[in-house]
Coordinates of C-alpha atoms and ligand atoms in Angstrom, one line a residue:
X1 CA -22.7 -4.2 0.5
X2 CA -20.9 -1.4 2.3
X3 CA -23.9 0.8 3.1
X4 CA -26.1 -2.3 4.6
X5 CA -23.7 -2.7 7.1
X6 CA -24.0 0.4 8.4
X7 CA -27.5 0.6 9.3
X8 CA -26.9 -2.5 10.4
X9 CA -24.6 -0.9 13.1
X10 CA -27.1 1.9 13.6
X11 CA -29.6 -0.5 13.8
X12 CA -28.0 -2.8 16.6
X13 CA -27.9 0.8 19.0
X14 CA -24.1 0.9 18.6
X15 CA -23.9 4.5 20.4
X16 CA -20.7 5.5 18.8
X17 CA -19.7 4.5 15.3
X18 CA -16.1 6.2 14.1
X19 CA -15.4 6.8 10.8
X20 CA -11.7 7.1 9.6
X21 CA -11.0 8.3 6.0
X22 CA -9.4 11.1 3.7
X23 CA -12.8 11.2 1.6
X24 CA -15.2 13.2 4.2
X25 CA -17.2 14.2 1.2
X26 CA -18.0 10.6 0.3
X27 CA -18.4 9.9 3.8
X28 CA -20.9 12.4 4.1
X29 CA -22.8 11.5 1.6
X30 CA -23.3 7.9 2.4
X31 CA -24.3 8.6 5.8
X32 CA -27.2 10.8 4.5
X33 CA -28.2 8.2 2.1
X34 CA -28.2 5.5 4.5
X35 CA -29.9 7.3 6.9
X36 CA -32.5 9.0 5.1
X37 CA -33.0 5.3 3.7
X38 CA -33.7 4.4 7.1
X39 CA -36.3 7.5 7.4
X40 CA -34.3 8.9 10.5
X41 CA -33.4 12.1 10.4
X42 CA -29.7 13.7 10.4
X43 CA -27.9 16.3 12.1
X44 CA -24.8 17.4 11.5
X45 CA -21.8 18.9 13.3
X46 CA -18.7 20.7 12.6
X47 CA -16.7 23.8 14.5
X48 CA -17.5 25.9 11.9
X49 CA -21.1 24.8 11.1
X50 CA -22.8 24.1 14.7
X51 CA -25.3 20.8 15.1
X52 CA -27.4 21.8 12.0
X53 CA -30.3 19.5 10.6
X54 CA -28.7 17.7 7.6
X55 CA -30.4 17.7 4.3
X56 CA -33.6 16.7 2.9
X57 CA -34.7 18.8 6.5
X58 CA -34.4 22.2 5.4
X59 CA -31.1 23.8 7.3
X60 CA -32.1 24.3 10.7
X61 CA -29.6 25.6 13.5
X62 CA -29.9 23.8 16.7
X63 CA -26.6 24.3 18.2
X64 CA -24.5 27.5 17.6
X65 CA -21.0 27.0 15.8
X66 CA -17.7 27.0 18.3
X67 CA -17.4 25.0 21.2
X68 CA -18.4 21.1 20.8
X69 CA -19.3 21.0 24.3
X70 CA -23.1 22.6 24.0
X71 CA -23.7 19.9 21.3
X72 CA -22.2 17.0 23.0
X73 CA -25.2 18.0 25.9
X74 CA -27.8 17.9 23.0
X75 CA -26.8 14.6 21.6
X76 CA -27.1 13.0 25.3
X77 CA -29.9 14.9 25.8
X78 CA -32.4 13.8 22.9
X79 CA -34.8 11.5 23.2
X80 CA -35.8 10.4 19.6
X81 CA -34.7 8.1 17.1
X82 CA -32.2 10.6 15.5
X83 CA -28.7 10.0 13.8
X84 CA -26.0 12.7 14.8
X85 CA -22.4 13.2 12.7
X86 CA -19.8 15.0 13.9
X87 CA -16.8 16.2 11.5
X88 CA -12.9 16.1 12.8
X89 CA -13.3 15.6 16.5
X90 CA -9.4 13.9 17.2
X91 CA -7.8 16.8 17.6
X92 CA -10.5 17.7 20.5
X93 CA -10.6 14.5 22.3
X94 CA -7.2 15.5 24.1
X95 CA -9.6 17.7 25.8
X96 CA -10.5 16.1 29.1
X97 CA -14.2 17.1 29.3
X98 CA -14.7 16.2 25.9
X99 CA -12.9 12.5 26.5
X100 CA -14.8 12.4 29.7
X101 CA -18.1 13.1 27.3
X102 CA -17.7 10.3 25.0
X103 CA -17.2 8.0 27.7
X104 CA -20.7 9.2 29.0
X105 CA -22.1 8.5 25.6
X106 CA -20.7 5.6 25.3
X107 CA -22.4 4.1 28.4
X108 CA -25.2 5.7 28.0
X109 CA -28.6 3.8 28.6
X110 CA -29.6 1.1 25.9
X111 CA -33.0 2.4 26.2
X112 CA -31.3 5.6 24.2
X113 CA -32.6 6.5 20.4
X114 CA -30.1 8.5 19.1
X115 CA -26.7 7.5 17.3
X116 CA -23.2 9.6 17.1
X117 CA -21.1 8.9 14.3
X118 CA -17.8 10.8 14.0
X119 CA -16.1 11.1 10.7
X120 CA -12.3 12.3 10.9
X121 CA -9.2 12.0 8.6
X122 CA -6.5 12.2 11.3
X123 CA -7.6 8.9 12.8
X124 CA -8.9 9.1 16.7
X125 CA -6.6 9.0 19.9
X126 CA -6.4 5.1 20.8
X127 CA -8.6 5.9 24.4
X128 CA -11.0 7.4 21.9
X129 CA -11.4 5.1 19.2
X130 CA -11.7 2.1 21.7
X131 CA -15.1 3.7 22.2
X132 CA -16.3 3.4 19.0
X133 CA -17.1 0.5 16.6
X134 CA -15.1 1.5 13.3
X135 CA -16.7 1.5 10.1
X136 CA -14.9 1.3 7.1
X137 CA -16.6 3.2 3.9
X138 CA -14.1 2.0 1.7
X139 CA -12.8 3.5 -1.7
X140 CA -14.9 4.6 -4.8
X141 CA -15.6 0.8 -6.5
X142 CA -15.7 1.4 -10.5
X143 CA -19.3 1.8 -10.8
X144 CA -19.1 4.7 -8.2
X145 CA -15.8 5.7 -10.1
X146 CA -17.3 5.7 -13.8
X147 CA -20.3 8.0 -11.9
X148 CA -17.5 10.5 -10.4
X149 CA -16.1 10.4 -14.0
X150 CA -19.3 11.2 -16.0
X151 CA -20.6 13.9 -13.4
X152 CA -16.5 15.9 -13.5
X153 CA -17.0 15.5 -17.4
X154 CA -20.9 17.4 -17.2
X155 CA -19.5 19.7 -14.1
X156 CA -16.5 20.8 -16.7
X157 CA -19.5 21.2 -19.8
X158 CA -21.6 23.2 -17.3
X159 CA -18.6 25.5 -16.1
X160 CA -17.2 25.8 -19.9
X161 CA -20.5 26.2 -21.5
X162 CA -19.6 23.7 -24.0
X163 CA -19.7 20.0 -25.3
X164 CA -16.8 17.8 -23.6
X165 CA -16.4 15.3 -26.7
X166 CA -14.8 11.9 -25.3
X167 CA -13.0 9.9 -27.9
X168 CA -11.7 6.9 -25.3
X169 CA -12.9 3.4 -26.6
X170 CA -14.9 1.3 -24.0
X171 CA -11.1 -0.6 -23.1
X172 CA -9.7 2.7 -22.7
X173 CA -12.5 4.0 -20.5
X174 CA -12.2 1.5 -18.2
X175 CA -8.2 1.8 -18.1
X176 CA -9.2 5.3 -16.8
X177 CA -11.5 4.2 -14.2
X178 CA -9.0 1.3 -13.1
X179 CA -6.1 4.2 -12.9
X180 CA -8.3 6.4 -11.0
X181 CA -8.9 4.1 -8.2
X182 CA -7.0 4.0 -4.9
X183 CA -8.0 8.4 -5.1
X184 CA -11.0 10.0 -3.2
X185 CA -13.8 10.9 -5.3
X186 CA -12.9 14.2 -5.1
X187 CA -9.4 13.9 -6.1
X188 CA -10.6 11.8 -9.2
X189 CA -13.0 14.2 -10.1
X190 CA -10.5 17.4 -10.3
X191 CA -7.8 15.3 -11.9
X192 CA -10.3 14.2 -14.4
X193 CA -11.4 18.3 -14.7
X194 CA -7.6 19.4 -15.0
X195 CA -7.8 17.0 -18.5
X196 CA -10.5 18.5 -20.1
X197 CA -9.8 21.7 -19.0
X198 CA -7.4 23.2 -22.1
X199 CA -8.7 21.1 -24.9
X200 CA -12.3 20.4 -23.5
X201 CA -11.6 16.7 -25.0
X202 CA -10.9 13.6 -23.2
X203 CA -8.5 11.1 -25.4
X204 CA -6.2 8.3 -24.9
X205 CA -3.0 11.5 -24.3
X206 CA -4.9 12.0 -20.8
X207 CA -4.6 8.7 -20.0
X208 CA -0.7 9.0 -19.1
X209 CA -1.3 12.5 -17.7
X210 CA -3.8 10.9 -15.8
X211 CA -1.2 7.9 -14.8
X212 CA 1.6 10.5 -13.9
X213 CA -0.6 12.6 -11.8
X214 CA -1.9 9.5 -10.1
X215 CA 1.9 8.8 -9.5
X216 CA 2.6 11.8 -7.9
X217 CA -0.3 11.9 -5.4
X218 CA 0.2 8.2 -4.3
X219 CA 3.7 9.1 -3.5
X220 CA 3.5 12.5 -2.1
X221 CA 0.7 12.0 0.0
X222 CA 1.6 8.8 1.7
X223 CA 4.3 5.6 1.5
X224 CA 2.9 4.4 -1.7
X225 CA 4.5 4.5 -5.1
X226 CA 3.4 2.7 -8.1
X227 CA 6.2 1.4 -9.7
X228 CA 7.0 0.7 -13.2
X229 CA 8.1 -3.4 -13.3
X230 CA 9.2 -4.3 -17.1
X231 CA 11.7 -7.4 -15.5
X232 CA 11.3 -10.5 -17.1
X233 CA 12.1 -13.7 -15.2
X234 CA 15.0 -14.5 -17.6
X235 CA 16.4 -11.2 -16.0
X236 CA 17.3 -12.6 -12.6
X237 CA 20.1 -15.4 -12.6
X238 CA 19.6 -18.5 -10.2
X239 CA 16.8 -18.3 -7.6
X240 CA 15.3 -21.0 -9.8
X241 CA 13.2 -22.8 -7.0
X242 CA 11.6 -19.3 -6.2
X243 CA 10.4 -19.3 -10.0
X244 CA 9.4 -22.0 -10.0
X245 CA 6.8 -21.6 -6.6
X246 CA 5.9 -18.5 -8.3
X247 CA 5.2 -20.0 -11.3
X248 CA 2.8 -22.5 -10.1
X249 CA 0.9 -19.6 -8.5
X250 CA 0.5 -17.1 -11.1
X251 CA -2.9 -18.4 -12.0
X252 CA -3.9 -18.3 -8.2
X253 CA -6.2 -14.9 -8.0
X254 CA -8.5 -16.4 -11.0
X255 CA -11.8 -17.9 -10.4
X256 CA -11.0 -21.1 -11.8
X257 CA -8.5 -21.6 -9.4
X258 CA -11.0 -20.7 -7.1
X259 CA -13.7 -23.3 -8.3
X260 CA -11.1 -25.9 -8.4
X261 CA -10.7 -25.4 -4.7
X262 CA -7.4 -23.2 -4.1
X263 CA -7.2 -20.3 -2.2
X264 CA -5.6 -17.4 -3.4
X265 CA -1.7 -17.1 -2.9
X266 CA -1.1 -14.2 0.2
X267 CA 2.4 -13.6 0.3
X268 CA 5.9 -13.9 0.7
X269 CA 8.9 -12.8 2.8
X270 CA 12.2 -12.6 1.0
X271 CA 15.4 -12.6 3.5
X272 CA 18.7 -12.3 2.2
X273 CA 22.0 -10.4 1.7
X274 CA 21.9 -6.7 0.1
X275 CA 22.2 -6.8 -3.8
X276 CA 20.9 -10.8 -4.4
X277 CA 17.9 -9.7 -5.9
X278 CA 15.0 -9.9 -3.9
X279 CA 13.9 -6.1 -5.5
X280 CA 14.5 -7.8 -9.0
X281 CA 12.0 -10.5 -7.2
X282 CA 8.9 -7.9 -6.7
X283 CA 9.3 -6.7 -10.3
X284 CA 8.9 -10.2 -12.1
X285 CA 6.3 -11.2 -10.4
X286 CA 4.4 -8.4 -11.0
X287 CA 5.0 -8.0 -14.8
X288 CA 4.8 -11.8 -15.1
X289 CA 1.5 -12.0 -13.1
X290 CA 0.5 -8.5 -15.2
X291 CA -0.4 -7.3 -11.8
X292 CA 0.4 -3.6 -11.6
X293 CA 2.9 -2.9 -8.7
X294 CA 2.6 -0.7 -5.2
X295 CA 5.8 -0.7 -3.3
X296 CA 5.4 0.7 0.8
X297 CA 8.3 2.3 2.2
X298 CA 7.0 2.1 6.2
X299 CA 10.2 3.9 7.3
X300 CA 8.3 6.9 5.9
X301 CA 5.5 6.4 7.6
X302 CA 7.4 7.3 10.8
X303 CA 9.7 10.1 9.5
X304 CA 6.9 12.1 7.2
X305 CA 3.9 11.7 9.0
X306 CA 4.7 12.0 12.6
X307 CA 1.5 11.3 15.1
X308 CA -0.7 9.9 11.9
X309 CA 1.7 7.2 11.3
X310 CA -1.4 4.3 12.1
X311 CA -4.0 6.6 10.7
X312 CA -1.3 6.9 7.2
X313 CA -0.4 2.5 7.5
X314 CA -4.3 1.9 7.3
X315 CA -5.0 3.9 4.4
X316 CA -1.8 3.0 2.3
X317 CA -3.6 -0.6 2.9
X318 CA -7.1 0.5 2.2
X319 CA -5.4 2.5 -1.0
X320 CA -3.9 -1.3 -2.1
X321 CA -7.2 -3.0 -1.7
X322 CA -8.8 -0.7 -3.9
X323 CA -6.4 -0.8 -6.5
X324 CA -6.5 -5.1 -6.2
X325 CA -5.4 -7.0 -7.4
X326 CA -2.1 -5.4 -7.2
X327 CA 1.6 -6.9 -6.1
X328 CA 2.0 -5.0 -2.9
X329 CA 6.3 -4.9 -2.4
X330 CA 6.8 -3.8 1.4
X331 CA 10.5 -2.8 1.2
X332 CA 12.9 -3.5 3.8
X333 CA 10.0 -4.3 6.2
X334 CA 12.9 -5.3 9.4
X335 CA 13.3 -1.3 9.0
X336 CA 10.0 0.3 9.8
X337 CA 8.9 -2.8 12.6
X338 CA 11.8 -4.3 13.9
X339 CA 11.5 -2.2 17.0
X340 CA 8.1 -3.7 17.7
X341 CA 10.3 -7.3 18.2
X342 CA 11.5 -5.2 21.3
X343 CA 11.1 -3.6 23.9
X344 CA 11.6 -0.3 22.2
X345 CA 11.1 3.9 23.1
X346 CA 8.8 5.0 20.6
X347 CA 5.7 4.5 23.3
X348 CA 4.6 1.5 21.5
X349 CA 3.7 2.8 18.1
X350 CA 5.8 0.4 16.2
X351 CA 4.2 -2.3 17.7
X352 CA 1.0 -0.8 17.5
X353 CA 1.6 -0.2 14.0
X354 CA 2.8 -4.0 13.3
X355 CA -0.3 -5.2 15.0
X356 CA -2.3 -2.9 12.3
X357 CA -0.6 -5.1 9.3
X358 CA -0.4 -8.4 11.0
X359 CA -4.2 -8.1 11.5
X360 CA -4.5 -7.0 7.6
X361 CA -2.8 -9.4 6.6
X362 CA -5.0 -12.2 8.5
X363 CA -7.9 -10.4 7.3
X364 CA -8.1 -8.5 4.2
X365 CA -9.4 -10.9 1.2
X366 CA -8.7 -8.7 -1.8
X367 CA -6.5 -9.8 -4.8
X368 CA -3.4 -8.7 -3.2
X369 CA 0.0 -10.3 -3.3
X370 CA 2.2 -9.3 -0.9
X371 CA 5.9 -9.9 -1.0
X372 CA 8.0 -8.3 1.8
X373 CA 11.6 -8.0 1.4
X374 CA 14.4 -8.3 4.8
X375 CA 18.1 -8.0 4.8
X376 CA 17.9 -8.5 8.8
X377 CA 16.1 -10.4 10.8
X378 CA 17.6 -10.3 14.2
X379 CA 15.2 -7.4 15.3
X380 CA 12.0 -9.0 13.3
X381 CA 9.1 -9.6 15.9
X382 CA 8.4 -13.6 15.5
X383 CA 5.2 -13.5 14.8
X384 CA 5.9 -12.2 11.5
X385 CA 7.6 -15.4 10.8
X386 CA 4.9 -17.6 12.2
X387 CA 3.4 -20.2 9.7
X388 CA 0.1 -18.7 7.8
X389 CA 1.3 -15.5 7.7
X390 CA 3.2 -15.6 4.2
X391 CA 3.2 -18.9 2.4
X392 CA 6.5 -18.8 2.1
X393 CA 9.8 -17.6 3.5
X394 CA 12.9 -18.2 1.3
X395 CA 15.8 -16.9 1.8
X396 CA 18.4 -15.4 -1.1
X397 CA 21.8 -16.6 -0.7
X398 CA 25.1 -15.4 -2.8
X399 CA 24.7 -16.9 -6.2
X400 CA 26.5 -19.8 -6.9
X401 CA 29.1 -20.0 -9.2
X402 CA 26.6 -21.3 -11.8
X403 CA 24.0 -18.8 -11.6
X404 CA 27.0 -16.2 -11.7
X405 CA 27.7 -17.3 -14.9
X406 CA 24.1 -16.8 -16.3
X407 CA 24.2 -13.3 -14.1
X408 CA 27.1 -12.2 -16.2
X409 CA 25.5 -13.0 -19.2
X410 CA 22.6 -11.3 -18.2
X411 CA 24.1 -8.1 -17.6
X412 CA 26.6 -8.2 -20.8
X413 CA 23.3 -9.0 -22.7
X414 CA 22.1 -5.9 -21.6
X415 CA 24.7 -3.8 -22.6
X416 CA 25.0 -5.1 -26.1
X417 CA 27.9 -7.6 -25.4
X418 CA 27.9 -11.0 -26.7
X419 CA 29.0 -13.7 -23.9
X420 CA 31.1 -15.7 -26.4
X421 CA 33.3 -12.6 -26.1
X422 CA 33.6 -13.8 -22.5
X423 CA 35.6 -15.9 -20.7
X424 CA 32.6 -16.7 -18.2
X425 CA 34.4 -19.4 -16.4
X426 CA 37.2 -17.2 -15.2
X427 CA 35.1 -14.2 -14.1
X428 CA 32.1 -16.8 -12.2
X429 CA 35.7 -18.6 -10.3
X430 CA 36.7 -14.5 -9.6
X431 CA 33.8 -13.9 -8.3
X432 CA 33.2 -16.1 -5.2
X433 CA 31.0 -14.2 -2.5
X434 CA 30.2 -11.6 -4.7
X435 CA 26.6 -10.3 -5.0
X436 CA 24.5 -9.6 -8.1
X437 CA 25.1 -6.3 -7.6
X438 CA 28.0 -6.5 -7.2
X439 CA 28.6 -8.5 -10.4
X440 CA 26.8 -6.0 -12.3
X441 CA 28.8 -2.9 -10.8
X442 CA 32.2 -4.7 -11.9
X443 CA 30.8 -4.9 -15.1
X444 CA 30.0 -1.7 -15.5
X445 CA 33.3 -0.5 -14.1
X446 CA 35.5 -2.5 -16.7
X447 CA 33.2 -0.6 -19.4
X448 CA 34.3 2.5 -17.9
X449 CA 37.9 1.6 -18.0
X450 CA 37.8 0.2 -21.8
X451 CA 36.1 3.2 -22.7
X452 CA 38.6 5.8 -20.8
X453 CA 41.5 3.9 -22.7
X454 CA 39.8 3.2 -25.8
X455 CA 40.1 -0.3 -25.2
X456 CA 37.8 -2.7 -26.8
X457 CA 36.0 -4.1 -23.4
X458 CA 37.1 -7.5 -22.4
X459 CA 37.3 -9.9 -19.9
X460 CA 40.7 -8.4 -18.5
X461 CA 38.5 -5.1 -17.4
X462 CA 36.4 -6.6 -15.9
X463 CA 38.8 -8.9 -14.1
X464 CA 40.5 -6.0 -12.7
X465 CA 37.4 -4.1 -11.5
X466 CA 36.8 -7.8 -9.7
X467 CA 40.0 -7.5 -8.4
X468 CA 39.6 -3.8 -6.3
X469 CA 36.0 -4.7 -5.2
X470 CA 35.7 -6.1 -1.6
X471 CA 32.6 -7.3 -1.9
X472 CA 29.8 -7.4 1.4
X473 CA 30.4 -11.0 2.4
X474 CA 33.7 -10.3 3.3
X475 CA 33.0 -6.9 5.2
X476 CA 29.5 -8.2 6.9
X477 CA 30.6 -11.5 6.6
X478 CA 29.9 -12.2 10.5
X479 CA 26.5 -11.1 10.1
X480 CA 26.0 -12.5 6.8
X481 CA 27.1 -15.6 8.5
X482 CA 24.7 -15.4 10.8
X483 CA 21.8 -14.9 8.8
X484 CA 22.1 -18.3 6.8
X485 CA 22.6 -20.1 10.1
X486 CA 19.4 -18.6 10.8
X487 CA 17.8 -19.3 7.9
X488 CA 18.5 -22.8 7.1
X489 CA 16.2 -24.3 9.3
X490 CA 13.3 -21.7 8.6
X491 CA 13.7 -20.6 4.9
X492 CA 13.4 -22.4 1.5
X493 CA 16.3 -21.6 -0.2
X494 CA 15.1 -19.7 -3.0
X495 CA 18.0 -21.8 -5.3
Ligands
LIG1 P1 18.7 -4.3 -1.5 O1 18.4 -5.0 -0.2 O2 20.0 -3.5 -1.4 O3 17.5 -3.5 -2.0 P2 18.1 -6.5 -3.3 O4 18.4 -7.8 -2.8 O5 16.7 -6.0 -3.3 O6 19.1 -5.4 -2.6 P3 18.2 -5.8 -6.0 O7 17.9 -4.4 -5.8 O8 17.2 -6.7 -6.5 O9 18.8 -6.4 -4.7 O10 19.6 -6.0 -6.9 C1 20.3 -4.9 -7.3 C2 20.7 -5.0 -8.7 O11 21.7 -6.1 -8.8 C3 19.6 -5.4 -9.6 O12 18.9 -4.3 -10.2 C4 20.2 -6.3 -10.7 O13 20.7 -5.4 -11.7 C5 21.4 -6.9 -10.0 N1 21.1 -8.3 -9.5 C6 21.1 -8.7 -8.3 N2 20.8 -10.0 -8.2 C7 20.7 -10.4 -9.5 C8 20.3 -11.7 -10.1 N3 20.1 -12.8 -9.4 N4 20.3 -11.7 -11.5 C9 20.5 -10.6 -12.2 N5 20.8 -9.4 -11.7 C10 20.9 -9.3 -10.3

């Protein structure tokens, strides 16, 4: 349990213990519980505040709000067993008599009784956190979720001055809880406030409001988006050794699997030219698995959230365990850590930033699936590649002229066409090289042309549309070249 392990670190007379999360409130609050459980008593400090005696003590002020300095002096100074938190202290670590302060701290005496732990959201400078020993409080769970849910209904009765009736079955309470996960408890609570607040009712309708607004905040506030995945493996055409391994896995995250000895499938990487599929890939495996799906863009990681990238990487991650089990679909992956492969100008944050997920991805031991998708690899640090870290690495060639065939009839199918209208044969020989994409988008071009000339759409439209495309492998076809020499002595094929 969480909160045992840290008294367990107060315990051992760790001096510093950092706290990085977006939930201060909840850290907060398990702090005090913790260390009121331990009988110990609590101060508190923030800029605004001062050091202040934390509650059950009534509110005492033993430092004066402003500069941190005064109360850094107190902490070293005090000589009983007492627990100190400070609040959003990054930004002044870059001060050099606060850094040189910690470091004090931080070798101070073991004979010392008091303990400093700082909570921030930014995520501490690297020569600051190296002092500390990180504790992770983790997301709401759903028992601490169905609480936040229950005390936002009575908040929003209190406020109102009326009932709150809740007509959600038991099922549909629990779909709530599930989609509120991955939030803070406070961002939980007013989402589950902004249902009641016009009808004073909570019904299945707010579970999609709920869903949407859940949406949004995943993908405003960092690089996760929950993503709808209604692709069925008879969508994708070929690839039919990749089904097959996922296949045999798709039981893997249960407990019997567990009990007969397996452990839980991690991961995969899927190399291979633009347009084959390998997005199509993420989709069926998470509607076949009925896992929901997260997909991480890390390029915004570095454009959106410039000098909270590492801080932003380690709570997407934290924000995907809690939602386990989930498919987690890192997209174009070469973009976001391919410098870290070399020796490149960003003062190491790519690097540092890959060493964040390698180290997840050795660690974590939640549900999670993880399938990261390349169309490069030249840049790609090896240690990505090396054995253990995904089960498997296949790589997605152009479809062969068999699989084109059933690609064809895949995307008539799905525009209402019947295939024995088709002459499949010709159109699979036309298109040699030709992605699925790139199949599709010829498709979709004849259509255009029949319909322009009030044709009836035929093999001939297409044909022509086949005709004007020049498709990727013949204007990357050095690099695409390149790639499959690359891969066919490290990738499956995924044919
Ligand atoms: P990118 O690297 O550009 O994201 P990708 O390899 O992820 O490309 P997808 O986005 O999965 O490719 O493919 C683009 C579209 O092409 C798909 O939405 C699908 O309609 C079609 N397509 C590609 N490959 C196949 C396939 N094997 N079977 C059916 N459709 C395919």
């Amino acid at each position: 349990m969480k909160k045992d392990e840290l008294e367990l670190l107060i315990r051992a007379k760790n001096p510093i213990i950092s706290i990085e999360t977006p939930d201060e409130p909840r850290a907060v609050r398990v702090v005090r519980e913790v260390v009121g459980k331990m009988s110990r008593p609590l101060a508190e400090w923030s800029v605004t505040e001062g050091l202040v005696t934390a509650p059950p003590a009534a509110r005492s002020e033993l430092v004066k709000p402003g500069a941190i300095l005064p109360a850094l002096r107190y902490v070293r100074d005090s000589s009983y067993p007492i627990v100190y938190l400070f609040k959003d202290i990054s930004p002044l670590c870059a001060d050099a008599q606060v850094a040189r302060f910690l470091r004090d701290l931080y070798f101070s005496p073991d004979s010392r009784l008091w303990t400093l732990i700082l909570v921030d959201s930014r995520g501490l400078p690297p020569d600051s956190r190296r002092l500390t020993v990180p504790f992770d409080v983790g997301w709401p769970d759903e028992e601490e979720m169905k609480q936040v849910v229950q005390e936002a209904l009575s908040r929003a009765a209190d406020q109102n001055m009326t009932e709150i009736s809740v007509k959600l079955s038991g099922r549909q309470m629990d779909q709530l809880v599930q989609m509120l996960r991955g939030l803070t408890a406070s961002e939980a609570s007013r989402l589950v406030a902004a249902a009641v607040h016009d009808d004073k009712l909570l019904d299945a309708n707010d579970l999609n409001r709920v869903m949407d607004a859940k949406r949004n905040r995943l993908s405003t506030q960092g690089c996760l988006e929950t993503m709808v995945a209604d692709i069925a493996p008879e969508d994708i055409g070929g690839l039919a050794n990749l089904k097959k391994w996922l296949n045999q896995r798709r039981g893997g995250f249960s407990p019997a699997a567990r009990k007969f000895g397996l452990d839980p499938p991690r991961g995969i990487l899927l190399l291979g030219v633009q347009g084959c599929g390998k997005s199509l890939c993420a989709k069926v495996v998470a509607s076949a698995w009925k896992m929901p799906l997260l997909r991480m863009d890390p390029g915004v990681l570095y454009q959106k959230f410039i000098g909270e990238s590492e801080a932003r990487l380690r709570e997407a991650l934290a924000q995907a365990e809690s939602l386990a089990p989930v498919v987690l679909w890192i997209d174009e992956i070469e973009k976001a850590f391919a410098s870290a492969g070399s020796n490149s100008a960003d003062g190491g944050l790519s690097q540092r930033m890959f060493g964040t997920l390698l180290s997840w991805m050795q660690d974590h031991r939640h549900p999670i699936f993880m399938i990261a998708t390349a169309n490069n690899i030249s840049d790609l640090p090896p240690e990505l590649m090396r054995k253990g870290r995904f089960d498997e690495i296949f790589f997605i060639d152009l479809p062969r002229e068999r699989y084109r065939k059933t690609i064809f009839t895949i995307h008539l199918r799905r525009r209402g066409r019947d295939k024995e209208q088709f002459d499949l044969d010709r159109l699979s020989k036309a298109t040699e090289g030709f992605t699925g994409a790139e199949i599709e988008q010829a498709i979709l071009s004849g259509m255009y042309a029949a319909y322009a000339e009030s044709e009836e759409f035929a093999t001939e439209h297409i044909l022509e549309a086949i005709e004007k495309t020049r498709p990727l492998s013949v204007v990357m076809h050095e690099s695409i070249q390149s790639l499959r020499v690359w891969a066919a002595n490290r990738c499956v094929p995924a044919d």
